[in-house]
PDB file of C-alpha atoms in Angstrom:
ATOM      1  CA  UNK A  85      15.551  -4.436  13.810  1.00 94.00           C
ATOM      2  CA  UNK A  86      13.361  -3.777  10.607  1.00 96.00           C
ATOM      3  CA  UNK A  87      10.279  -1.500   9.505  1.00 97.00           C
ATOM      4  CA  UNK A  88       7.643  -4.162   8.204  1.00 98.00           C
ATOM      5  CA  UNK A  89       4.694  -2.113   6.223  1.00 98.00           C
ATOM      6  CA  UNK A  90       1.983  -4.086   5.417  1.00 98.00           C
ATOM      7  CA  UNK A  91      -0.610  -1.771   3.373  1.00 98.00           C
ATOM      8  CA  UNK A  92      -2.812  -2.466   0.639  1.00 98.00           C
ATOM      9  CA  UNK A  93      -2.979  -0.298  -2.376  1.00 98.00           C
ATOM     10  CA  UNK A  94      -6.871   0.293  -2.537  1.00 97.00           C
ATOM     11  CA  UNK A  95      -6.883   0.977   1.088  1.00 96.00           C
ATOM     12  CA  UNK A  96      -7.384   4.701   1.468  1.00 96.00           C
ATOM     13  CA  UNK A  97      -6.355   5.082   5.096  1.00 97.00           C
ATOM     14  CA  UNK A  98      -2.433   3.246   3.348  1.00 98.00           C
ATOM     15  CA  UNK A  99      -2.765   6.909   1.434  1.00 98.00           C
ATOM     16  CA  UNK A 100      -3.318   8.557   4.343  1.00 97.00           C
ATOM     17  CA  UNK A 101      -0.769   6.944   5.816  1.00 98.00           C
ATOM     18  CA  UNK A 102       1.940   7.398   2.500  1.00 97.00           C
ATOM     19  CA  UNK A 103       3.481  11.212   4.038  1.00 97.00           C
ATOM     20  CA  UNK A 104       4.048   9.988   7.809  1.00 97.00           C
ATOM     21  CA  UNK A 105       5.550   6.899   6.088  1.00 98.00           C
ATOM     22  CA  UNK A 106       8.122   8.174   4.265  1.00 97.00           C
ATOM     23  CA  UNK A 107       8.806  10.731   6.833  1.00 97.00           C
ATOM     24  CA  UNK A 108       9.792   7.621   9.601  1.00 98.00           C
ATOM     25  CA  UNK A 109      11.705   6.633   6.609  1.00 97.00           C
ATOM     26  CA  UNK A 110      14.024  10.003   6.422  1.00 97.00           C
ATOM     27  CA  UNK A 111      14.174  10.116   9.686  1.00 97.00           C
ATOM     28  CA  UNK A 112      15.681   6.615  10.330  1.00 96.00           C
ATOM     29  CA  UNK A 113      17.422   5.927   7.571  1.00 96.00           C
ATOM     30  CA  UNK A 114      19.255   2.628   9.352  1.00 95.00           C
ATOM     31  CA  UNK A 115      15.801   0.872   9.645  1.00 96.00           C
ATOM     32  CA  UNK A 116      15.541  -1.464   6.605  1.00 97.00           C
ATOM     33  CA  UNK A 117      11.668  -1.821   5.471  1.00 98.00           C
ATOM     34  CA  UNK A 118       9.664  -4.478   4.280  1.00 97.00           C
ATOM     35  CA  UNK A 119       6.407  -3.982   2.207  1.00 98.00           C
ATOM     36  CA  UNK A 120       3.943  -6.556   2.473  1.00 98.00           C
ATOM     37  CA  UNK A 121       0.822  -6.176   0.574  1.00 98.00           C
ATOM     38  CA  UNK A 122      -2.311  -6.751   2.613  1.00 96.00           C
ATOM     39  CA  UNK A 123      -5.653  -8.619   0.767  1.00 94.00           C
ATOM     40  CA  UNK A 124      -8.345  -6.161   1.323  1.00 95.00           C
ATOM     41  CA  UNK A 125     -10.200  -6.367  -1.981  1.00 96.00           C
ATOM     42  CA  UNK A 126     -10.386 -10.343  -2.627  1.00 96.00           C
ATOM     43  CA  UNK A 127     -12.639 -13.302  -3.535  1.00 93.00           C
ATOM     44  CA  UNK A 128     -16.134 -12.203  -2.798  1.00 94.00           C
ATOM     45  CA  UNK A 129     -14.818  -8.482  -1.684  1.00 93.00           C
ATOM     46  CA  UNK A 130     -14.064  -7.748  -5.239  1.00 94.00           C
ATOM     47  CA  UNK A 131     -17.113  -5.826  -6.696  1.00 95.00           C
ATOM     48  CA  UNK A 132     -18.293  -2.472  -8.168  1.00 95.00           C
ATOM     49  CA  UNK A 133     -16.889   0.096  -6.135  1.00 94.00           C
ATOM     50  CA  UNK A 134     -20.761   1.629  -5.556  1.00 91.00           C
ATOM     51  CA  UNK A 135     -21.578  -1.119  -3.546  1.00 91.00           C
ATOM     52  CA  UNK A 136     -19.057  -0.114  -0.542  1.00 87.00           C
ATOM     53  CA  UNK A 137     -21.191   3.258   0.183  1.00 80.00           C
ATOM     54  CA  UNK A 138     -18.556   4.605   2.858  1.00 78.00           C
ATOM     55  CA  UNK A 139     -16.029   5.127   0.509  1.00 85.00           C
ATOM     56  CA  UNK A 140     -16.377   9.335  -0.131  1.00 84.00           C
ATOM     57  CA  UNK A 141     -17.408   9.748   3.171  1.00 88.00           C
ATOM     58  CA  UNK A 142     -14.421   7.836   4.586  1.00 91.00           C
ATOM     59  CA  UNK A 143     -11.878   9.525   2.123  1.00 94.00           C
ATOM     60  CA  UNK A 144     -13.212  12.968   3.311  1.00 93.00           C
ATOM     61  CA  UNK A 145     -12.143  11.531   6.674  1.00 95.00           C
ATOM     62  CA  UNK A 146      -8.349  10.658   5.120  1.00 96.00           C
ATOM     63  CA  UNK A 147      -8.047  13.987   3.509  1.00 96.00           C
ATOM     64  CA  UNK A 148      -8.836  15.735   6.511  1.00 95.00           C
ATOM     65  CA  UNK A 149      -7.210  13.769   9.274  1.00 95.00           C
ATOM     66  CA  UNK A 150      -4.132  12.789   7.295  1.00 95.00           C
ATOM     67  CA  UNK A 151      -4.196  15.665   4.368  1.00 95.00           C
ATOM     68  CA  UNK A 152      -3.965  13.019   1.730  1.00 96.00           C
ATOM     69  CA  UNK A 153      -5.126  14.173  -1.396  1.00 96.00           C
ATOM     70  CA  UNK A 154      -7.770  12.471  -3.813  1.00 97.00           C
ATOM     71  CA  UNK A 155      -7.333  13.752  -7.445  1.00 97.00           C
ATOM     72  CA  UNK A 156     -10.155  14.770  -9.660  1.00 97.00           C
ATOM     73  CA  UNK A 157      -9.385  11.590 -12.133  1.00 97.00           C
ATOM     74  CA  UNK A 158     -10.335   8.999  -8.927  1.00 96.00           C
ATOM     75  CA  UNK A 159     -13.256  11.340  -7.816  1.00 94.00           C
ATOM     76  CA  UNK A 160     -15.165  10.220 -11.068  1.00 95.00           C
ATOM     77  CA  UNK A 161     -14.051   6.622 -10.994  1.00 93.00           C
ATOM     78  CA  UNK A 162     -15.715   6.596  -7.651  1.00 92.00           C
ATOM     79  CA  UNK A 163     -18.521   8.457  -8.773  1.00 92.00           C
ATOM     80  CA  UNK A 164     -19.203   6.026 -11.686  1.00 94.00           C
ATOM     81  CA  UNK A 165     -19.061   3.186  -9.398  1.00 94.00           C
ATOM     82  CA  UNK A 166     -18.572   0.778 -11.838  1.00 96.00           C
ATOM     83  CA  UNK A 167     -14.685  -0.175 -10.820  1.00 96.00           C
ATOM     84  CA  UNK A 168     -13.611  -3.176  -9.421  1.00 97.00           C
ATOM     85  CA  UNK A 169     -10.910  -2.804  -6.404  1.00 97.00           C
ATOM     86  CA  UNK A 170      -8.534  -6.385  -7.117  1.00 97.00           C
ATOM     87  CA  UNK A 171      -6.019  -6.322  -4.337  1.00 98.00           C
ATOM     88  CA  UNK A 172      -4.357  -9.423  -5.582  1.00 98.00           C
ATOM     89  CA  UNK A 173      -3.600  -7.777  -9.248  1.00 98.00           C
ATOM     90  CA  UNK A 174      -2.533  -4.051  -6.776  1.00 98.00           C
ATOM     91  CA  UNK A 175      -0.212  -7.205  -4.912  1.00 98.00           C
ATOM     92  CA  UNK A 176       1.468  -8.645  -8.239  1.00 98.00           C
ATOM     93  CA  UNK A 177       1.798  -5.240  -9.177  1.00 98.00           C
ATOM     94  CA  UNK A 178       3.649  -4.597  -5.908  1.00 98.00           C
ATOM     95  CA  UNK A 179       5.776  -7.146  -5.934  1.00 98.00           C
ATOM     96  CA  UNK A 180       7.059  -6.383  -9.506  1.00 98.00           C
ATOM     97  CA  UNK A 181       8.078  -3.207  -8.804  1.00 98.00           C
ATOM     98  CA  UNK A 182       9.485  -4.785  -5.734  1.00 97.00           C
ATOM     99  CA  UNK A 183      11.323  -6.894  -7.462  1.00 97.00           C
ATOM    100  CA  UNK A 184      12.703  -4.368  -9.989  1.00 97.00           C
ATOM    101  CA  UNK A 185      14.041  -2.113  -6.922  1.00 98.00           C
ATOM    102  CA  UNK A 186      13.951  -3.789  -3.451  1.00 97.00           C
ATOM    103  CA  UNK A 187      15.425  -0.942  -1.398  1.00 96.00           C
ATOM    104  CA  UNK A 188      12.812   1.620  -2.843  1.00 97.00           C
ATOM    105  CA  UNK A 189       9.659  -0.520  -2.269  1.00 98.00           C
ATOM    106  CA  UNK A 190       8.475   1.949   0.249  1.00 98.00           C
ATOM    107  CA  UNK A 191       8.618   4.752  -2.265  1.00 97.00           C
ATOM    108  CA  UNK A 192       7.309   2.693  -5.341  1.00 98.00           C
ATOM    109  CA  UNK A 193       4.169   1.738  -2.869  1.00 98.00           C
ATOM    110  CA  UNK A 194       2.940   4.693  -2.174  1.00 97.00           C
ATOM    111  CA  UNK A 195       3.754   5.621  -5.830  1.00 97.00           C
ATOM    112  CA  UNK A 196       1.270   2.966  -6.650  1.00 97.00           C
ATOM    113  CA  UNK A 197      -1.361   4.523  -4.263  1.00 98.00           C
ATOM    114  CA  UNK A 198      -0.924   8.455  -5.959  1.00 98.00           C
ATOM    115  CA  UNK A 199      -1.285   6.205  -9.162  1.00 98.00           C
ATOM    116  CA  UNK A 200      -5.137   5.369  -7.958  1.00 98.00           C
ATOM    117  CA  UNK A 201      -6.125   8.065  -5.369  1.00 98.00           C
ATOM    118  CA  UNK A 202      -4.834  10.943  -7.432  1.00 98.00           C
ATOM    119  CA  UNK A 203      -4.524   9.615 -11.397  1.00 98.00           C
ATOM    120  CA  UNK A 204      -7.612   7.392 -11.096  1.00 97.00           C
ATOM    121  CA  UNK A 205      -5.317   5.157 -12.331  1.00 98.00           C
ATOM    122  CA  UNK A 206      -6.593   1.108 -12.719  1.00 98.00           C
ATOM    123  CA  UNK A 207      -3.755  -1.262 -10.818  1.00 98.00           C
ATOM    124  CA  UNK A 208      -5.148  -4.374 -12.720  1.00 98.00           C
ATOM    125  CA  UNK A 209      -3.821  -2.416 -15.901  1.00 98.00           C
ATOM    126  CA  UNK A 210       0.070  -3.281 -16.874  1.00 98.00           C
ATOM    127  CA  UNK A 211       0.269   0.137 -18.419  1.00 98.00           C
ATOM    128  CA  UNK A 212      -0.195   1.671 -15.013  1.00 98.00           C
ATOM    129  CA  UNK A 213       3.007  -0.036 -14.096  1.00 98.00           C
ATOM    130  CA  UNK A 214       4.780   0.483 -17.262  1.00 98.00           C
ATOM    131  CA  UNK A 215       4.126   4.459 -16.983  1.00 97.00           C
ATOM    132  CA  UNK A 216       4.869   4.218 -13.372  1.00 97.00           C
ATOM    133  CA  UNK A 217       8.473   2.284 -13.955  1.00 98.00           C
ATOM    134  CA  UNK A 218       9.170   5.021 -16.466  1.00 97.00           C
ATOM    135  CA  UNK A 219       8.502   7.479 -13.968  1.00 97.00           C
ATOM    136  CA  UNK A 220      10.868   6.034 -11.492  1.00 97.00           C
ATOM    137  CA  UNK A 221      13.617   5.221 -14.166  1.00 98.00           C
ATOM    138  CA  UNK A 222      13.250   0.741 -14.031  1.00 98.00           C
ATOM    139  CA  UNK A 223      13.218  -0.772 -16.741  1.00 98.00           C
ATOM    140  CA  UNK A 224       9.199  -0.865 -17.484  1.00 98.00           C
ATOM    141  CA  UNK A 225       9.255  -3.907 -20.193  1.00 97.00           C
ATOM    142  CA  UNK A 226      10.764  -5.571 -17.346  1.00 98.00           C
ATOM    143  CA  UNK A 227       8.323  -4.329 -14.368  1.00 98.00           C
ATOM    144  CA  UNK A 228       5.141  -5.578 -16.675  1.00 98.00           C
ATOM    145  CA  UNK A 229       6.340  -8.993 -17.610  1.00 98.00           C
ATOM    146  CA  UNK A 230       6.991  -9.463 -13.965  1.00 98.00           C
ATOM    147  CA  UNK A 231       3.237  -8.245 -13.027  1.00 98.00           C
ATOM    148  CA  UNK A 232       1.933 -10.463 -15.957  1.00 97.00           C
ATOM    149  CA  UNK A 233       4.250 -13.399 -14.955  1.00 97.00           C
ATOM    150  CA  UNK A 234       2.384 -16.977 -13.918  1.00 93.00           C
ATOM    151  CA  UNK A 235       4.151 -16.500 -10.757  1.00 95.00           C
ATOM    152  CA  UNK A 236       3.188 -13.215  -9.689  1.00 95.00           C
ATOM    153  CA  UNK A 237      -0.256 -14.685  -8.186  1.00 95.00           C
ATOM    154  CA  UNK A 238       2.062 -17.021  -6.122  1.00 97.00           C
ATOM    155  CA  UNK A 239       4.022 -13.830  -4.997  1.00 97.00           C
ATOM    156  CA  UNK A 240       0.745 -11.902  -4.171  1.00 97.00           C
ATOM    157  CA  UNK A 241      -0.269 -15.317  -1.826  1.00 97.00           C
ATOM    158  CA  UNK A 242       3.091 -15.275  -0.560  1.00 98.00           C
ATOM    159  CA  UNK A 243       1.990 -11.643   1.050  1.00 98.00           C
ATOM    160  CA  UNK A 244      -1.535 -12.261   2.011  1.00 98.00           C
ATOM    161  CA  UNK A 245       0.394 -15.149   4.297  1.00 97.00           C
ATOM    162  CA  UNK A 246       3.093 -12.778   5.123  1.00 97.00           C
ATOM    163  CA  UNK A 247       0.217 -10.404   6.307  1.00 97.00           C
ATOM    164  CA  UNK A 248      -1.682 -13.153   8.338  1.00 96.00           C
ATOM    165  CA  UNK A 249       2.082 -14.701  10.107  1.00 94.00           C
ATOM    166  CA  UNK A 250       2.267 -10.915  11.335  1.00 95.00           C
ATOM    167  CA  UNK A 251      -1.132 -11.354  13.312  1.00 95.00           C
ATOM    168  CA  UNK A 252      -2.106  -7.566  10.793  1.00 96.00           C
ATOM    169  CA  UNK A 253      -6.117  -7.794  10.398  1.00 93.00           C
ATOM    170  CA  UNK A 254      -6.340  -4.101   9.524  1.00 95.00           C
ATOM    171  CA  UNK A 255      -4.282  -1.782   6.873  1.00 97.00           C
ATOM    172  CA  UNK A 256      -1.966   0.366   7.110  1.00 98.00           C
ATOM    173  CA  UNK A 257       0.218  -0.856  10.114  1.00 98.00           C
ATOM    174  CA  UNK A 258       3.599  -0.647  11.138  1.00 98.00           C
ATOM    175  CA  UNK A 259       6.192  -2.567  12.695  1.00 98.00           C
ATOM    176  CA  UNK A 260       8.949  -3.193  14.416  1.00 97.00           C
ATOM    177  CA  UNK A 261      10.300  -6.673  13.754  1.00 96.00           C
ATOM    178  CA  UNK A 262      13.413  -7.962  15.344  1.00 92.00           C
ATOM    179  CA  UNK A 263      14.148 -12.069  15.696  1.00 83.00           C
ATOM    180  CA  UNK A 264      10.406 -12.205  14.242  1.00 72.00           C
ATOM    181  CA  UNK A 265       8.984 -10.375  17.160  1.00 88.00           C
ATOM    182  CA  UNK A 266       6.775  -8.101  15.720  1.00 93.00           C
ATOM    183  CA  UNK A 267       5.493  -4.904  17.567  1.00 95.00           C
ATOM    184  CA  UNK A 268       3.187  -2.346  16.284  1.00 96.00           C
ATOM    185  CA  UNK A 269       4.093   0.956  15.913  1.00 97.00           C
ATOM    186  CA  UNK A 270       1.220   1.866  14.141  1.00 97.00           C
ATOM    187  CA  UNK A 271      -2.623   1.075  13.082  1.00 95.00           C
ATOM    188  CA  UNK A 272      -4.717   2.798  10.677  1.00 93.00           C
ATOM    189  CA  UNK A 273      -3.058   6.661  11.882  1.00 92.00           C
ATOM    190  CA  UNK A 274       0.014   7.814  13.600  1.00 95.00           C
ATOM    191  CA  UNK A 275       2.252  10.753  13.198  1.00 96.00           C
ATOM    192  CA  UNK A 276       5.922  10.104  12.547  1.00 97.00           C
ATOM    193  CA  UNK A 277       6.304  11.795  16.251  1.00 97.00           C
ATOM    194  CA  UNK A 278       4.342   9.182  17.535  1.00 97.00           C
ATOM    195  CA  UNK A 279       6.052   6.655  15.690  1.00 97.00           C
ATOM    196  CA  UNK A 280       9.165   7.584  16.936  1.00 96.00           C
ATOM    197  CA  UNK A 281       8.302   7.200  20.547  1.00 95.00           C
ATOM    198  CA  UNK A 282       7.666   3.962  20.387  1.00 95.00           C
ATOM    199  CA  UNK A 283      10.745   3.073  18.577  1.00 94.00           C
ATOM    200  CA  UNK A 284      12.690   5.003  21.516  1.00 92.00           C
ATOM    201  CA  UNK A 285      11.112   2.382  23.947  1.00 90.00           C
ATOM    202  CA  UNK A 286      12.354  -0.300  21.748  1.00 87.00           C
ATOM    203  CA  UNK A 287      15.978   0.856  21.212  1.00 76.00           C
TER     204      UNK A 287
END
């Protein structure tokens, strides 16, 4: 059996989500994950950020449900309005860092997310990746040639199918996958508590 995460970098319940994660994580270290990005922000979804008008109100809701924080830096990106979400450029970028260090995808994700909810940092931008593959000692030349790479749109598709297969219409969720049987453990919330439960029915 498997963790499969399927999150999507501009989705602010996935930063909610980023502490109970990694806390299933420590606590099951015998799980392999999977990160699958998720295509929130695409095609005709990708537009000034002031024209979704639930976004403070819903991160209020994150921060205090979940305790995420939202850094000073992405309050006045938001308050601008002016920035694009591109979940298909947040998806290359996953998979490159993916790529450069498969076994810590989960950490490099939510990485990714502190990078925007907390540094107000663009994920269209390769030096967002190249100070973030600094940060987690990969190679960063390496990480932003594989988010600018012609094939990194095909890897980001590759997801967004990857998402769909797994029946996931809503971000974060987690599951349990065994012989391709997929069974949530979690949508949108959980504590690790919770989380753990359900695997105990499972085992």
């Amino acid at each position: 059996m498997k963790l499969v995460y399927v999150f999507d970098a501009y989705c602010g319940w996935s930063h909610g989500f980023s502490a109970t994660l990694r806390e299933v994580i420590s606590r099951h270290p015998e799980l392999p994950v999977e990160v699958v990005s998720g295509g929130l922000f695409t095609g005709d979804r990708r537009v000034p950020i002031r024209e979704f008008g639930y976004v403070q109100g819903a991160n209020a809701q994150i921060a205090e449900l979940t305790g995420a924080r939202f850094g000073e830096a992405y309050e006045r990106l938001i308050a601008d309005g002016s920035f694009v979400m591109d979940s298909e450029a947040a998806a290359r970028g996953v998979a490159a860092l993916r790529k450069a260090a498969p076994e810590r995808a989960p950490e490099l994700a939510t990485a990714l997310q502190t990078a925007f909810y907390v540094d107000g940092l663009s994920l269209s931008d390769p030096a967002t990746y190249r100070t973030l593959a600094a940060a987690a000692g990969l190679d960063a030349e390496t990480v932003v040639a594989a988010f600018q790479a012609p094939r990194a749109r095909a890897e980001a598709e590759t997801d967004f199918r990857r998402t769909a297969d797994l029946g996931v219409t809503g971000f974060p969720t987690l599951l349990a996958v065994d012989d391709e049987q997929a069974v949530p453990l979690a949508r949108g919330r959980a504590t690790a508590d919770e989380i753990d439960r359900r695997l105990t029915v499972l085992s």
